[in-house]
Amino acid sequence: MADAGLPTGWEVRHSNSKNLPYYFNAARKESRWEPPEGTDVDILKAYMAQNTRKPEGKIRAAHLLVKHKDSRRPSSWKEQDITRTKSEAIDILKGHEQRIQSGEVSLGDLAQSESDCSSARKNGDLGFFGRGEMQKEFEEVAFGLEPGQVSGVVDTASGVHLIQRLE
């Protein structure tokens, strides 16, 4: 196997359910989404570029979700009973959008602490998805973005989102 820049005992595996790579250590029976401490990030990037490829017809995106009381499920990992109005959720999201656009913070870093979606633990990364797999409003915007581009406010039944196309 080619050198992935990982510490001894670690290997890159692929999650079929998330369609994302993860890191596994058989001796410790440990898996994780983030590279383990001691990883040579430059070697890992080169390895991933050479050994992973985008599934045909799919894109990869991350998002930051702010739910409101009229969302399909007005609760999250952060807040059991969400009571904010849709207008308040949009104002919160616009504040996040300004911070991202100014370069103060990345969408992924902000998603970790501010997103109401469980994808927050993966910097908002939703993995690869194709047409028909996401809510229509979300999908239309995500497929219309160029890699690296961040959307404005997107309204869906789940709440309001900022979307960043990753690949």
PDB file of C-alpha atoms in Angstrom:
ATOM      1  CA  MET A   1       0.000   0.000   0.000  1.00  0.00           C
ATOM      2  CA  ALA A   2       1.280   3.494  -0.842  1.00  0.00           C
ATOM      3  CA  ASP A   3       2.439   5.720   2.014  1.00  0.00           C
ATOM      4  CA  ALA A   4      -0.502   7.804   3.238  1.00  0.00           C
ATOM      5  CA  GLY A   5       1.579   9.785   5.754  1.00  0.00           C
ATOM      6  CA  LEU A   6      -0.263   8.238   8.708  1.00  0.00           C
ATOM      7  CA  PRO A   7       1.375   7.112  11.964  1.00  0.00           C
ATOM      8  CA  THR A   8       2.209   3.408  12.330  1.00  0.00           C
ATOM      9  CA  GLY A   9      -0.875   1.197  12.635  1.00  0.00           C
ATOM     10  CA  TRP A  10      -3.250   3.626  10.925  1.00  0.00           C
ATOM     11  CA  GLU A  11      -4.832   3.185   7.492  1.00  0.00           C
ATOM     12  CA  VAL A  12      -7.303   5.036   5.296  1.00  0.00           C
ATOM     13  CA  ARG A  13     -10.634   3.272   4.784  1.00  0.00           C
ATOM     14  CA  HIS A  14     -13.823   4.285   3.002  1.00  0.00           C
ATOM     15  CA  SER A  15     -17.229   4.621   4.668  1.00  0.00           C
ATOM     16  CA  ASN A  16     -19.916   3.280   2.346  1.00  0.00           C
ATOM     17  CA  SER A  17     -22.711   4.907   4.347  1.00  0.00           C
ATOM     18  CA  LYS A  18     -21.132   8.381   4.348  1.00  0.00           C
ATOM     19  CA  ASN A  19     -19.165   7.912   1.115  1.00  0.00           C
ATOM     20  CA  LEU A  20     -16.157   9.509   2.816  1.00  0.00           C
ATOM     21  CA  PRO A  21     -12.691   8.355   3.828  1.00  0.00           C
ATOM     22  CA  TYR A  22     -11.954   7.698   7.494  1.00  0.00           C
ATOM     23  CA  TYR A  23      -8.941   6.530   9.495  1.00  0.00           C
ATOM     24  CA  PHE A  24      -8.702   3.151  11.204  1.00  0.00           C
ATOM     25  CA  ASN A  25      -6.244   1.558  13.617  1.00  0.00           C
ATOM     26  CA  ALA A  26      -6.844  -2.215  13.828  1.00  0.00           C
ATOM     27  CA  ALA A  27      -4.606  -2.765  16.854  1.00  0.00           C
ATOM     28  CA  ARG A  28      -6.511  -0.180  18.907  1.00  0.00           C
ATOM     29  CA  LYS A  29      -9.876  -0.927  17.253  1.00  0.00           C
ATOM     30  CA  GLU A  30     -10.244   2.820  16.805  1.00  0.00           C
ATOM     31  CA  SER A  31     -11.755   4.728  13.913  1.00  0.00           C
ATOM     32  CA  ARG A  32     -12.033   8.451  13.390  1.00  0.00           C
ATOM     33  CA  TRP A  33     -12.989  11.013  10.750  1.00  0.00           C
ATOM     34  CA  GLU A  34     -10.006  13.281  11.397  1.00  0.00           C
ATOM     35  CA  PRO A  35      -6.429  12.216  10.648  1.00  0.00           C
ATOM     36  CA  PRO A  36      -4.686  10.916  13.782  1.00  0.00           C
ATOM     37  CA  GLU A  37      -2.045  12.964  15.582  1.00  0.00           C
ATOM     38  CA  GLY A  38       1.350  12.635  13.934  1.00  0.00           C
ATOM     39  CA  THR A  39      -0.028  12.501  10.368  1.00  0.00           C
ATOM     40  CA  ASP A  40       2.109  14.130   7.664  1.00  0.00           C
ATOM     41  CA  VAL A  41      -0.650  16.239   6.127  1.00  0.00           C
ATOM     42  CA  ASP A  42       1.225  16.934   2.861  1.00  0.00           C
ATOM     43  CA  ILE A  43       1.789  13.223   2.199  1.00  0.00           C
ATOM     44  CA  LEU A  44      -1.833  12.463   3.151  1.00  0.00           C
ATOM     45  CA  LYS A  45      -3.149  15.101   0.723  1.00  0.00           C
ATOM     46  CA  ALA A  46      -1.061  13.651  -2.114  1.00  0.00           C
ATOM     47  CA  TYR A  47      -2.201  10.112  -1.216  1.00  0.00           C
ATOM     48  CA  MET A  48      -5.875  11.128  -1.130  1.00  0.00           C
ATOM     49  CA  ALA A  49      -5.609  12.977  -4.455  1.00  0.00           C
ATOM     50  CA  GLN A  50      -4.106   9.897  -6.076  1.00  0.00           C
ATOM     51  CA  ASN A  51      -6.298   7.246  -4.449  1.00  0.00           C
ATOM     52  CA  THR A  52      -9.758   8.744  -4.198  1.00  0.00           C
ATOM     53  CA  ARG A  53     -12.034   9.852  -6.969  1.00  0.00           C
ATOM     54  CA  LYS A  54     -15.350  11.572  -7.128  1.00  0.00           C
ATOM     55  CA  PRO A  55     -18.303   9.283  -7.791  1.00  0.00           C
ATOM     56  CA  GLU A  56     -19.814   9.838 -11.239  1.00  0.00           C
ATOM     57  CA  GLY A  57     -22.528  12.523 -11.317  1.00  0.00           C
ATOM     58  CA  LYS A  58     -22.116  13.419  -7.651  1.00  0.00           C
ATOM     59  CA  ILE A  59     -20.883  16.490  -5.845  1.00  0.00           C
ATOM     60  CA  ARG A  60     -19.609  16.981  -2.317  1.00  0.00           C
ATOM     61  CA  ALA A  61     -20.847  19.820  -0.153  1.00  0.00           C
ATOM     62  CA  ALA A  62     -20.837  21.094   3.401  1.00  0.00           C
ATOM     63  CA  HIS A  63     -23.472  23.220   5.051  1.00  0.00           C
ATOM     64  CA  LEU A  64     -24.323  25.205   8.119  1.00  0.00           C
ATOM     65  CA  LEU A  65     -27.960  24.738   9.183  1.00  0.00           C
ATOM     66  CA  VAL A  66     -29.913  27.033  11.488  1.00  0.00           C
ATOM     67  CA  LYS A  67     -33.282  25.570  12.433  1.00  0.00           C
ATOM     68  CA  HIS A  68     -36.322  27.545  13.576  1.00  0.00           C
ATOM     69  CA  LYS A  69     -39.584  26.699  15.332  1.00  0.00           C
ATOM     70  CA  ASP A  70     -41.318  25.945  12.003  1.00  0.00           C
ATOM     71  CA  SER A  71     -38.547  23.597  10.778  1.00  0.00           C
ATOM     72  CA  ARG A  72     -39.510  20.012  10.000  1.00  0.00           C
ATOM     73  CA  ARG A  73     -37.855  18.877  13.263  1.00  0.00           C
ATOM     74  CA  PRO A  74     -37.294  21.888  15.544  1.00  0.00           C
ATOM     75  CA  SER A  75     -34.597  20.280  17.693  1.00  0.00           C
ATOM     76  CA  SER A  76     -30.902  19.546  17.269  1.00  0.00           C
ATOM     77  CA  TRP A  77     -27.810  18.176  18.972  1.00  0.00           C
ATOM     78  CA  LYS A  78     -27.299  21.678  20.427  1.00  0.00           C
ATOM     79  CA  GLU A  79     -30.823  22.565  21.450  1.00  0.00           C
ATOM     80  CA  GLN A  80     -33.652  20.209  22.375  1.00  0.00           C
ATOM     81  CA  ASP A  81     -36.505  22.644  21.726  1.00  0.00           C
ATOM     82  CA  ILE A  82     -35.795  25.319  19.120  1.00  0.00           C
ATOM     83  CA  THR A  83     -38.071  28.326  19.604  1.00  0.00           C
ATOM     84  CA  ARG A  84     -36.475  30.982  17.369  1.00  0.00           C
ATOM     85  CA  THR A  85     -38.518  32.368  14.486  1.00  0.00           C
ATOM     86  CA  LYS A  86     -37.574  31.888  10.845  1.00  0.00           C
ATOM     87  CA  SER A  87     -36.661  35.579  10.670  1.00  0.00           C
ATOM     88  CA  GLU A  88     -34.332  35.193  13.662  1.00  0.00           C
ATOM     89  CA  ALA A  89     -32.745  32.105  12.067  1.00  0.00           C
ATOM     90  CA  ILE A  90     -32.126  34.043   8.839  1.00  0.00           C
ATOM     91  CA  ASP A  91     -30.553  36.928  10.784  1.00  0.00           C
ATOM     92  CA  ILE A  92     -28.242  34.468  12.583  1.00  0.00           C
ATOM     93  CA  LEU A  93     -27.273  32.856   9.288  1.00  0.00           C
ATOM     94  CA  LYS A  94     -26.610  36.237   7.631  1.00  0.00           C
ATOM     95  CA  GLY A  95     -24.234  37.043  10.488  1.00  0.00           C
ATOM     96  CA  HIS A  96     -22.409  33.762   9.844  1.00  0.00           C
ATOM     97  CA  GLU A  97     -22.357  34.528   6.113  1.00  0.00           C
ATOM     98  CA  GLN A  98     -20.648  37.889   6.747  1.00  0.00           C
ATOM     99  CA  ARG A  99     -17.973  36.256   8.920  1.00  0.00           C
ATOM    100  CA  ILE A 100     -17.298  33.632   6.219  1.00  0.00           C
ATOM    101  CA  GLN A 101     -17.197  36.179   3.373  1.00  0.00           C
ATOM    102  CA  SER A 102     -14.829  38.436   5.336  1.00  0.00           C
ATOM    103  CA  GLY A 103     -12.389  35.528   5.713  1.00  0.00           C
ATOM    104  CA  GLU A 104     -12.633  35.631   9.506  1.00  0.00           C
ATOM    105  CA  VAL A 105     -13.710  31.979   9.665  1.00  0.00           C
ATOM    106  CA  SER A 106     -14.425  29.101   7.278  1.00  0.00           C
ATOM    107  CA  LEU A 107     -17.865  27.570   6.860  1.00  0.00           C
ATOM    108  CA  GLY A 108     -16.502  24.240   8.132  1.00  0.00           C
ATOM    109  CA  ASP A 109     -15.016  25.718  11.290  1.00  0.00           C
ATOM    110  CA  LEU A 110     -18.181  27.692  12.022  1.00  0.00           C
ATOM    111  CA  ALA A 111     -20.412  24.682  11.315  1.00  0.00           C
ATOM    112  CA  GLN A 112     -18.679  22.718  14.099  1.00  0.00           C
ATOM    113  CA  SER A 113     -20.109  24.969  16.782  1.00  0.00           C
ATOM    114  CA  GLU A 114     -23.048  26.716  15.125  1.00  0.00           C
ATOM    115  CA  SER A 115     -24.807  24.220  12.837  1.00  0.00           C
ATOM    116  CA  ASP A 116     -27.982  22.499  14.020  1.00  0.00           C
ATOM    117  CA  CYS A 117     -27.151  19.480  11.816  1.00  0.00           C
ATOM    118  CA  SER A 118     -25.304  16.443  13.153  1.00  0.00           C
ATOM    119  CA  SER A 119     -22.848  16.928  10.252  1.00  0.00           C
ATOM    120  CA  ALA A 120     -21.358  19.693  12.448  1.00  0.00           C
ATOM    121  CA  ARG A 121     -18.906  17.149  13.867  1.00  0.00           C
ATOM    122  CA  LYS A 122     -17.503  16.738  10.335  1.00  0.00           C
ATOM    123  CA  ASN A 123     -17.272  20.482   9.629  1.00  0.00           C
ATOM    124  CA  GLY A 124     -20.708  20.334   8.014  1.00  0.00           C
ATOM    125  CA  ASP A 125     -19.469  17.879   5.366  1.00  0.00           C
ATOM    126  CA  LEU A 126     -22.359  15.934   3.854  1.00  0.00           C
ATOM    127  CA  GLY A 127     -20.144  13.756   1.676  1.00  0.00           C
ATOM    128  CA  PHE A 128     -20.952  13.021  -1.965  1.00  0.00           C
ATOM    129  CA  PHE A 129     -24.538  13.087  -3.188  1.00  0.00           C
ATOM    130  CA  GLY A 130     -26.321  13.047  -6.510  1.00  0.00           C
ATOM    131  CA  ARG A 131     -29.466  14.588  -7.846  1.00  0.00           C
ATOM    132  CA  GLY A 132     -32.612  13.436  -6.072  1.00  0.00           C
ATOM    133  CA  GLU A 133     -30.826  12.683  -2.783  1.00  0.00           C
ATOM    134  CA  MET A 134     -31.328  16.041  -1.042  1.00  0.00           C
ATOM    135  CA  GLN A 135     -34.240  18.435  -0.648  1.00  0.00           C
ATOM    136  CA  LYS A 136     -34.964  20.104  -3.975  1.00  0.00           C
ATOM    137  CA  GLU A 137     -34.130  23.674  -2.875  1.00  0.00           C
ATOM    138  CA  PHE A 138     -30.859  22.540  -1.304  1.00  0.00           C
ATOM    139  CA  GLU A 139     -29.878  20.410  -4.287  1.00  0.00           C
ATOM    140  CA  GLU A 140     -30.571  23.122  -6.879  1.00  0.00           C
ATOM    141  CA  VAL A 141     -28.308  25.591  -5.109  1.00  0.00           C
ATOM    142  CA  ALA A 142     -25.556  23.053  -4.304  1.00  0.00           C
ATOM    143  CA  PHE A 143     -25.318  21.829  -7.907  1.00  0.00           C
ATOM    144  CA  GLY A 144     -25.245  25.459  -9.110  1.00  0.00           C
ATOM    145  CA  LEU A 145     -22.162  26.331  -7.033  1.00  0.00           C
ATOM    146  CA  GLU A 146     -18.568  26.026  -8.199  1.00  0.00           C
ATOM    147  CA  PRO A 147     -16.138  24.132  -5.918  1.00  0.00           C
ATOM    148  CA  GLY A 148     -15.147  26.424  -3.045  1.00  0.00           C
ATOM    149  CA  GLN A 149     -18.107  28.747  -3.549  1.00  0.00           C
ATOM    150  CA  VAL A 150     -20.489  29.470  -0.638  1.00  0.00           C
ATOM    151  CA  SER A 151     -24.192  30.145  -1.219  1.00  0.00           C
ATOM    152  CA  GLY A 152     -26.366  32.812   0.290  1.00  0.00           C
ATOM    153  CA  VAL A 153     -29.269  31.833   2.557  1.00  0.00           C
ATOM    154  CA  VAL A 154     -31.121  28.727   1.312  1.00  0.00           C
ATOM    155  CA  ASP A 155     -34.550  27.971   2.797  1.00  0.00           C
ATOM    156  CA  THR A 156     -35.747  24.344   3.076  1.00  0.00           C
ATOM    157  CA  ALA A 157     -38.176  22.410   5.259  1.00  0.00           C
ATOM    158  CA  SER A 158     -35.215  21.610   7.554  1.00  0.00           C
ATOM    159  CA  GLY A 159     -34.386  25.272   8.223  1.00  0.00           C
ATOM    160  CA  VAL A 160     -32.068  27.808   6.615  1.00  0.00           C
ATOM    161  CA  HIS A 161     -28.642  26.893   5.291  1.00  0.00           C
ATOM    162  CA  LEU A 162     -25.380  28.215   3.942  1.00  0.00           C
ATOM    163  CA  ILE A 163     -23.938  25.680   1.498  1.00  0.00           C
ATOM    164  CA  GLN A 164     -20.347  25.323   0.346  1.00  0.00           C
ATOM    165  CA  ARG A 165     -19.572  23.103  -2.590  1.00  0.00           C
ATOM    166  CA  LEU A 166     -16.406  21.159  -1.800  1.00  0.00           C
ATOM    167  CA  GLU A 167     -16.010  19.047  -4.972  1.00  0.00           C
TER     168      GLU A 167
END
